[in-house]
Short mmCIF file of C-alpha atoms and ligand atoms in Angstrom, two decimals:
data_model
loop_
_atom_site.label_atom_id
_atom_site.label_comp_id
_atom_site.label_asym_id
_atom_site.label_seq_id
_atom_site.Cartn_x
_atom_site.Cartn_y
_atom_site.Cartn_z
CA UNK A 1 107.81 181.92 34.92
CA UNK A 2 104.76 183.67 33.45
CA UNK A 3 102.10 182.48 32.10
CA UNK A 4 102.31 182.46 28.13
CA UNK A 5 99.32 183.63 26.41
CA UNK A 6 98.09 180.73 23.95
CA UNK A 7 94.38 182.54 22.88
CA UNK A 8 93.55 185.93 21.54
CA UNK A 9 92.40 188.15 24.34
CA UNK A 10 88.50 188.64 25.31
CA UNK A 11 88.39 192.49 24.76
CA UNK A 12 84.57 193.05 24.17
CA UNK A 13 81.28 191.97 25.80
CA UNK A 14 77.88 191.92 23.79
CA UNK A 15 75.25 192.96 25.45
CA UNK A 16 71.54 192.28 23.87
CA UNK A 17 69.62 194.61 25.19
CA UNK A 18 66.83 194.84 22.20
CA UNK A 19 64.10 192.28 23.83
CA UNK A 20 60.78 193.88 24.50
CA UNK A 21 60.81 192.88 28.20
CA UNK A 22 57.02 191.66 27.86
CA UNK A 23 57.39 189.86 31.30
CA UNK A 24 57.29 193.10 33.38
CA UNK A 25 54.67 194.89 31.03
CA UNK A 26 53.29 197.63 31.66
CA UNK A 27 56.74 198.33 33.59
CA UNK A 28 58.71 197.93 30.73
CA UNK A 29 56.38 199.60 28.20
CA UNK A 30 58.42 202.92 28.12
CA UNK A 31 61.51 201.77 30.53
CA UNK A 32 63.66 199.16 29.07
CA UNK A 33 64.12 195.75 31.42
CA UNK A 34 68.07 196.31 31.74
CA UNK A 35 67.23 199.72 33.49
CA UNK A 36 65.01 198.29 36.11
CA UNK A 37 66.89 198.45 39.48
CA UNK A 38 68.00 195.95 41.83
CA UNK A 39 67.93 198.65 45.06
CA UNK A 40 69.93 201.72 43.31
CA UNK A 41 71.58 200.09 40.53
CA UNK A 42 70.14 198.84 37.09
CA UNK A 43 70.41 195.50 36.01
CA UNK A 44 72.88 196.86 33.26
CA UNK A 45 74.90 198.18 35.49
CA UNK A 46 75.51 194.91 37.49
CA UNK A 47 76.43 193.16 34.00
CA UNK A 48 79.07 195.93 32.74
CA UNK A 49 80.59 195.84 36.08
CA UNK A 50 80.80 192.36 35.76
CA UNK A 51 82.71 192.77 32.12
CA UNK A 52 84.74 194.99 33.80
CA UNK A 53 86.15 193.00 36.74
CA UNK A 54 86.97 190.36 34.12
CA UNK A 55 89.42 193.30 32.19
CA UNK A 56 86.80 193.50 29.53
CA UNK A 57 86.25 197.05 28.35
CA UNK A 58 84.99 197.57 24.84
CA UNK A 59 80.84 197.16 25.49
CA UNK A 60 78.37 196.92 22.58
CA UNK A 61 75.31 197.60 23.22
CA UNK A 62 72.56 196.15 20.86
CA UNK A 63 69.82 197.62 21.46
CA UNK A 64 66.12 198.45 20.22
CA UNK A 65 63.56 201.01 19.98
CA UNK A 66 63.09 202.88 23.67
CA UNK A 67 65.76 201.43 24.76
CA UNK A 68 67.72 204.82 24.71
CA UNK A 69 67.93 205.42 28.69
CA UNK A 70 70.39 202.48 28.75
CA UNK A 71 72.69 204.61 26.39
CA UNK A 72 72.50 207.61 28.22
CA UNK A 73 72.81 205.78 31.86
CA UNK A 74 76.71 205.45 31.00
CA UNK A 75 76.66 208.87 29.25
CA UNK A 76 77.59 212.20 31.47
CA UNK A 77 74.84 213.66 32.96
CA UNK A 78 76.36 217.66 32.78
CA UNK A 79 73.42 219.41 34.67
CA UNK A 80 72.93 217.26 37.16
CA UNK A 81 76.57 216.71 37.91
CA UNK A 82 76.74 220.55 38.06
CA UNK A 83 73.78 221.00 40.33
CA UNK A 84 74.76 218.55 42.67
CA UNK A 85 78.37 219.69 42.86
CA UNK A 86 76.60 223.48 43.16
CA UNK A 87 74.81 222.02 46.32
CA UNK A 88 78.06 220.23 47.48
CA UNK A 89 76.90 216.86 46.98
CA UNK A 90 78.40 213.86 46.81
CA UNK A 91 79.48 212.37 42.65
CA UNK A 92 80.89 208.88 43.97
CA UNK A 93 77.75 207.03 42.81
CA UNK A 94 77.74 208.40 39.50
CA UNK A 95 81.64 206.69 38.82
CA UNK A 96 80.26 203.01 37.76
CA UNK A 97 78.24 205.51 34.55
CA UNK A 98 81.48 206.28 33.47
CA UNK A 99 83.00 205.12 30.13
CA UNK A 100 85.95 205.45 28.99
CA UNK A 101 85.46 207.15 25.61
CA UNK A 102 85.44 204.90 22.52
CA UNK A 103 84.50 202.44 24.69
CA UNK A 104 80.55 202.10 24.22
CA UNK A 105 79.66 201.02 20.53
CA UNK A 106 75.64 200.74 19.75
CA UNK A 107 73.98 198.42 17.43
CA UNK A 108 70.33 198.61 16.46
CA UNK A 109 68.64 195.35 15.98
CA UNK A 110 65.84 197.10 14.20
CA UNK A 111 63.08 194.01 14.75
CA UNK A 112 63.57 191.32 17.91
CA UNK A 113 64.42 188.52 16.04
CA UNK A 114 65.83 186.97 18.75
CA UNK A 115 69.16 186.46 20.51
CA UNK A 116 70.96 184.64 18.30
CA UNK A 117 70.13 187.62 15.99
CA UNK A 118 70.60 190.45 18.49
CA UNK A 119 74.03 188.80 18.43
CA UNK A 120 74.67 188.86 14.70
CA UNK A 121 73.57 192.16 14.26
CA UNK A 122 77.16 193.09 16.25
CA UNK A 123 78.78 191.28 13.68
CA UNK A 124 81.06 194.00 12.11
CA UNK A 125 82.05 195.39 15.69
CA UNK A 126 83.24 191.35 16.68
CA UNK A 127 85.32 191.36 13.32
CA UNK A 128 87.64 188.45 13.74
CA UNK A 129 87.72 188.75 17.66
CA UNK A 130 86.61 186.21 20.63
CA UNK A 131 83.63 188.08 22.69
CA UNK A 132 82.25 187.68 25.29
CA UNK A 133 78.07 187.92 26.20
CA UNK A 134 76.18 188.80 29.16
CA UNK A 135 72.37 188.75 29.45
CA UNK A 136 72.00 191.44 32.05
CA UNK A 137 68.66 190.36 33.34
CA UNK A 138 70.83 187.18 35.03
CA UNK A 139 72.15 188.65 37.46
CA UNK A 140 75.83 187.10 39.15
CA UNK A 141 76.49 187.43 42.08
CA UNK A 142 80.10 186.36 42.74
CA UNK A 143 81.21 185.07 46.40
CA UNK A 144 83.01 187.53 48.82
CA UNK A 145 86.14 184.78 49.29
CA UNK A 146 87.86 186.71 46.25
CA UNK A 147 86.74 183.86 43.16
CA UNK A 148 85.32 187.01 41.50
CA UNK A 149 82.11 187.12 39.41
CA UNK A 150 81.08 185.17 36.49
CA UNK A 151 83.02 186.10 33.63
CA UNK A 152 86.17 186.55 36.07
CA UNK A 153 86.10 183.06 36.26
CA UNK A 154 84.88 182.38 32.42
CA UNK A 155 88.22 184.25 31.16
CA UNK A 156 90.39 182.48 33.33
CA UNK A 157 89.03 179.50 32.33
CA UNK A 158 89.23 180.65 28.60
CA UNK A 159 93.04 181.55 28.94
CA UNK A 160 93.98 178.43 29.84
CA UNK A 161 91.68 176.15 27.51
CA UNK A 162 90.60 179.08 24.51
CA UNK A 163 87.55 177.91 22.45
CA UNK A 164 83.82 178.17 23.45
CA UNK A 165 82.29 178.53 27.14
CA UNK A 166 79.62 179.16 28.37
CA UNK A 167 78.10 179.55 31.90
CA UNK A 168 76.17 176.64 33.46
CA UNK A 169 74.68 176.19 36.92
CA UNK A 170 72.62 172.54 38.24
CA UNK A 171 68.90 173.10 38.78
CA UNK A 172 66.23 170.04 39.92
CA UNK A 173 65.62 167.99 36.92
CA UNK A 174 62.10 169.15 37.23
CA UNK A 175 62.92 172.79 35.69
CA UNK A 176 65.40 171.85 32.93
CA UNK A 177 62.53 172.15 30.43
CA UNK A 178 62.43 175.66 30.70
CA UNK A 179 66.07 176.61 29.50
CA UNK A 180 68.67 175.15 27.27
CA UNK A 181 70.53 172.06 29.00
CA UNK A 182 73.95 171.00 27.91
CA UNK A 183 75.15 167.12 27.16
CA UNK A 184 78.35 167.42 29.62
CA UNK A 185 81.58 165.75 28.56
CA UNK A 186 84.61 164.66 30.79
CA UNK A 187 85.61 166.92 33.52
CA UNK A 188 88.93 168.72 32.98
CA UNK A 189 91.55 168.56 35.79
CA UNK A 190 92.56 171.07 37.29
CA UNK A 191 89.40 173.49 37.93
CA UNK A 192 87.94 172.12 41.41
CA UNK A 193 85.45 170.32 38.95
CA UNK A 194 84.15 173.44 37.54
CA UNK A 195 84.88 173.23 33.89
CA UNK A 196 83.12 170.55 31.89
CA UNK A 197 83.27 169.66 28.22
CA UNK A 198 80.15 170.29 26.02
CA UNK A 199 79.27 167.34 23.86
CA UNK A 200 75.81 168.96 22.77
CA UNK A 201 73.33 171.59 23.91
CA UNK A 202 69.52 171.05 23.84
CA UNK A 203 67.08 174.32 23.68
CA UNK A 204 64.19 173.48 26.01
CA UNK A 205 64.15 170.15 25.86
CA UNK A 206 61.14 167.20 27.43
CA UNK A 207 61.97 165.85 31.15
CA UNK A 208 62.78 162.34 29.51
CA UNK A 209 65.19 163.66 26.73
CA UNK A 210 67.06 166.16 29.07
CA UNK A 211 70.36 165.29 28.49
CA UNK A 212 71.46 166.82 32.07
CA UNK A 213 70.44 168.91 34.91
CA UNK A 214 72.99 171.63 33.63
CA UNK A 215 71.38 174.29 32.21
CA UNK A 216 73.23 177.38 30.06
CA UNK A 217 73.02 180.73 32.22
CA UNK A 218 73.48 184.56 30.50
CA UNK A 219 77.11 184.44 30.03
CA UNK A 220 79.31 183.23 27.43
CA UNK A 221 82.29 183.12 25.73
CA UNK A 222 82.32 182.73 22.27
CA UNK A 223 84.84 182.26 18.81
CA UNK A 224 84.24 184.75 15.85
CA UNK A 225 83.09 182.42 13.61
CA UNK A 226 79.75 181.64 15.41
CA UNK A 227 78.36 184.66 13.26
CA UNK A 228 78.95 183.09 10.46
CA UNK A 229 76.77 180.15 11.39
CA UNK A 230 74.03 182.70 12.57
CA UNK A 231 74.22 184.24 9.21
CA UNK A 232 73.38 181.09 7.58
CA UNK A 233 70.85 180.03 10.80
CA UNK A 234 66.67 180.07 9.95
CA UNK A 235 64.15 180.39 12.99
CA UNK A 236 64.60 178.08 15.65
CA UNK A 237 62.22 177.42 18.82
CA UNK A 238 59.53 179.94 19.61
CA UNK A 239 60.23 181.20 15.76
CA UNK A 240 63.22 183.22 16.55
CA UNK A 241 66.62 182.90 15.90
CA UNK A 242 68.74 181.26 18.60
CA UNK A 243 71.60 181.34 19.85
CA UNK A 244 71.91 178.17 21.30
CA UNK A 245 71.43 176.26 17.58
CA UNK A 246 74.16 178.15 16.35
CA UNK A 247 76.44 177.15 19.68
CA UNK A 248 75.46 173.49 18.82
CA UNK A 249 76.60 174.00 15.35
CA UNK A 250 79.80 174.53 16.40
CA UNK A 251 80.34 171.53 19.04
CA UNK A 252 83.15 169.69 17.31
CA UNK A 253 84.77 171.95 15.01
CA UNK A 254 85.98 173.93 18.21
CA UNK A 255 86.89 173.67 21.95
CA UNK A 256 83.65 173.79 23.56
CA UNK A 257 83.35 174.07 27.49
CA UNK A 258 81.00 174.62 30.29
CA UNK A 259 81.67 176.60 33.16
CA UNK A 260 79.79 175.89 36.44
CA UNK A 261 80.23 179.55 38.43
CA UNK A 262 80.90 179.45 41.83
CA UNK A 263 78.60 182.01 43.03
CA UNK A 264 74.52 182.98 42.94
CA UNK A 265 72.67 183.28 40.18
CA UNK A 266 68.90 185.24 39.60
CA UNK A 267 67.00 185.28 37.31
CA UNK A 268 65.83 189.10 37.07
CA UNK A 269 63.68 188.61 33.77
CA UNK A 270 61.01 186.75 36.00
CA UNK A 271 59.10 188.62 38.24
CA UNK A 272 60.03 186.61 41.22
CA UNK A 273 63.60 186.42 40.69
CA UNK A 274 63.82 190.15 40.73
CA UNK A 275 62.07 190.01 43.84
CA UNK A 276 64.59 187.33 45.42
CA UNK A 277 67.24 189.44 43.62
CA UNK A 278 66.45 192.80 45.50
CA UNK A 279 65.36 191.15 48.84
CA UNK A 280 68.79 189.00 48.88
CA UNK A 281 70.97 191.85 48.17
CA UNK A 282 69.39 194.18 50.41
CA UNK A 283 69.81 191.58 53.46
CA UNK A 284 73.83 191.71 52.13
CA UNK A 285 74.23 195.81 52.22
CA UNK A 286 75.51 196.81 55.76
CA UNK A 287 73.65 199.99 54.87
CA UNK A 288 69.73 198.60 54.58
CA UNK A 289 70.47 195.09 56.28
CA UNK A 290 69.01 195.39 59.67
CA UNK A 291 65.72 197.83 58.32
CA UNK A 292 65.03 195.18 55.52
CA UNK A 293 65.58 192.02 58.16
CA UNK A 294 62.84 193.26 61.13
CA UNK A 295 60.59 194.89 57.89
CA UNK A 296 60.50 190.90 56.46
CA UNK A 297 59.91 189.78 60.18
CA UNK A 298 57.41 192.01 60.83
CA UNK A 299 55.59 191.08 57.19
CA UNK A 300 55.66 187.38 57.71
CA UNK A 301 54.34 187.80 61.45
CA UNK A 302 57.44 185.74 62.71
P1 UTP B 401 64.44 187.19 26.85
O1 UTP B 401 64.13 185.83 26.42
O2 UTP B 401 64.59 187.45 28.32
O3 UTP B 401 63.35 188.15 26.21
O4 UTP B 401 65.76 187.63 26.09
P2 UTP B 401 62.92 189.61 26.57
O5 UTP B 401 62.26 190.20 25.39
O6 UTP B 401 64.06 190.42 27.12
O7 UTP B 401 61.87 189.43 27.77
P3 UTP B 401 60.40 188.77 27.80
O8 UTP B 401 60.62 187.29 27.72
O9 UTP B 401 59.58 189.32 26.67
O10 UTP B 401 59.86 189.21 29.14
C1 UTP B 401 67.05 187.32 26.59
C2 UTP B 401 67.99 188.45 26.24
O11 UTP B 401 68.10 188.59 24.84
C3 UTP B 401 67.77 189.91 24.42
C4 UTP B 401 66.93 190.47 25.56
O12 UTP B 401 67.02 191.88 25.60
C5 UTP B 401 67.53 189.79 26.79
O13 UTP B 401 68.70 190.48 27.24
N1 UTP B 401 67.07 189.83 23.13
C6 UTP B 401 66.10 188.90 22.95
C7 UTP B 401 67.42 190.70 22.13
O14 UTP B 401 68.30 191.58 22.29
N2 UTP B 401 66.77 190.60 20.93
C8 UTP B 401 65.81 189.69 20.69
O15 UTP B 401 65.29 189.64 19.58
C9 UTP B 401 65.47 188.82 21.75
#
């Protein structure tokens, strides 16, 4: 027998893509963040192929001033695809720009008023849809035993429980002040463990009131009516608005779960994440692997 479907399909991914990237200044002074590259592909990139893997294809991009590149990274690039086919060069790295048309919507958030904003500012795109939201500067990295990335396992996890979910992943208790920690529930059967109720979130909260080691990570799954709580949502922490108040918000009016991913996660918006990022997948590509092992031995005198 097949599966029934209970909960409305998760068609379109958000991406925010309107922060000012002031981490990797001067870098990101005229280049935005999401088009930095992890070896030869842009931290976007990684994050729509994610979406896509999980049978998500409608992207919405919300995006900023300069941040134009990232628009016309999935847009055709004529002359150059005519120059290199004129020189009889290979196009195969070009497929992962490729969008289907109709399928790339942008949004301006015109000032960075944070992400809970950056999200409500794709309010009339979401209409009365579930959606799903990737940060691309955390990159996933799903394992190669066939669990598939991040929001793979988010949307299986959301067909068979519907609601809220979000991404989580254990970090020493040390470091939970630094993100937004959830208050798990009971664990739900069924999941090897993975999926979690959310009784609360915390945004950056003090060692002693942490109310786990769980912290949220860049992908979620969220219920239409989030927006309207962000339209009715002041300034939070750091005086913008965010999205984790208006998640909280919702915690007992809807299904609310955690996901714990069974893969790797960096984080590419901090300098040395990016660097772990680029050094891990290099040592992973058959093509670089053996170049980028002896060049680390040789730097580290070992
Ligand atoms: P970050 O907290 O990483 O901020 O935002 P940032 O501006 O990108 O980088 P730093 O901290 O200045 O170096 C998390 C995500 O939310 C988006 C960012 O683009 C990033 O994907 N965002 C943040 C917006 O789209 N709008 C905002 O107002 C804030």
């Amino acid at each position: 027998m097949t599966d029934q479907i209970k909960f409305k399909p998760v068609r379109k991914a958000v991406f925010p893509v309107a922060g000012l990237g002031t981490r990797f200044l001067p870098a990101t002074k005229a280049i935005p963040k999401e088009m930095l590259p992890i070896i030869d592909r842009p931290l976007i990139q990684y994050a729509v192929d994610e979406a896509r893997e999980a049978g998500i294809d409608q992207l919405i991009f919300v995006t900023g001033r300069g941040k134009t590149a990232i628009v016309e990274h999935f847009d055709t690039a004529y002359e150059l695809e005519d120059t290199m086919r004129g020189r009889d060069k290979s196009l195969e790295a070009l497929e992962p720009t490729r969008i289907q048309p109709g399928n790339l919507v942008t949004v301006r958030q015109q000032v960075p008023l944070g992400l809970g904003h950056a999200i409500w500012c794709a309010r009339a795109i979401i209409g009365d849809e579930p959606f799903a939201i990737f940060l691309p500067d955390e990159l996933m990295i799903g394992r190669s035993d066939g669990t598939g990335g991040c929001m793979k396992q988010m949307v299986e996890a959301y067909n068979q429980v519907g609601g809220n979910l979000i991404s989580v992943l254990e970090v020493p208790h040390e470091e939970v002040s630094s993100y937004g920690v959830i208050d798990p529930g009971k664990k739900l059967d069924g999941f090897g463990g993975a999926l979690t109720e959310v009784k609360g979130l915390v945004e950056k909260p003090r060692l002693e009131d942490a109310p786990s080691n769980l912290i949220i990570s860049g992908r979620y799954i969220l219920q239409p009516e989030v927006m309207r709580v962000l339209e009715n949502q002041g300034k939070g922490a750091g005086g913008e608005v965010q999205l984790t108040d208006a998640m909280a918000r919702m915690i007992g009016t809807q299904p609310f779960h955690a996901v714990t991913f069974a893969g790797r996660r960096y984080d590419c918006g901090s300098k040395t994440g990016f660097v772990e990022a680029t050094l891990a997948l290099a040592l992973e590509r058959p093509d670089m692997a053996d170049e980028v092992r002896a060049m680390a031995k040789r730097l580290l005198g070992v």
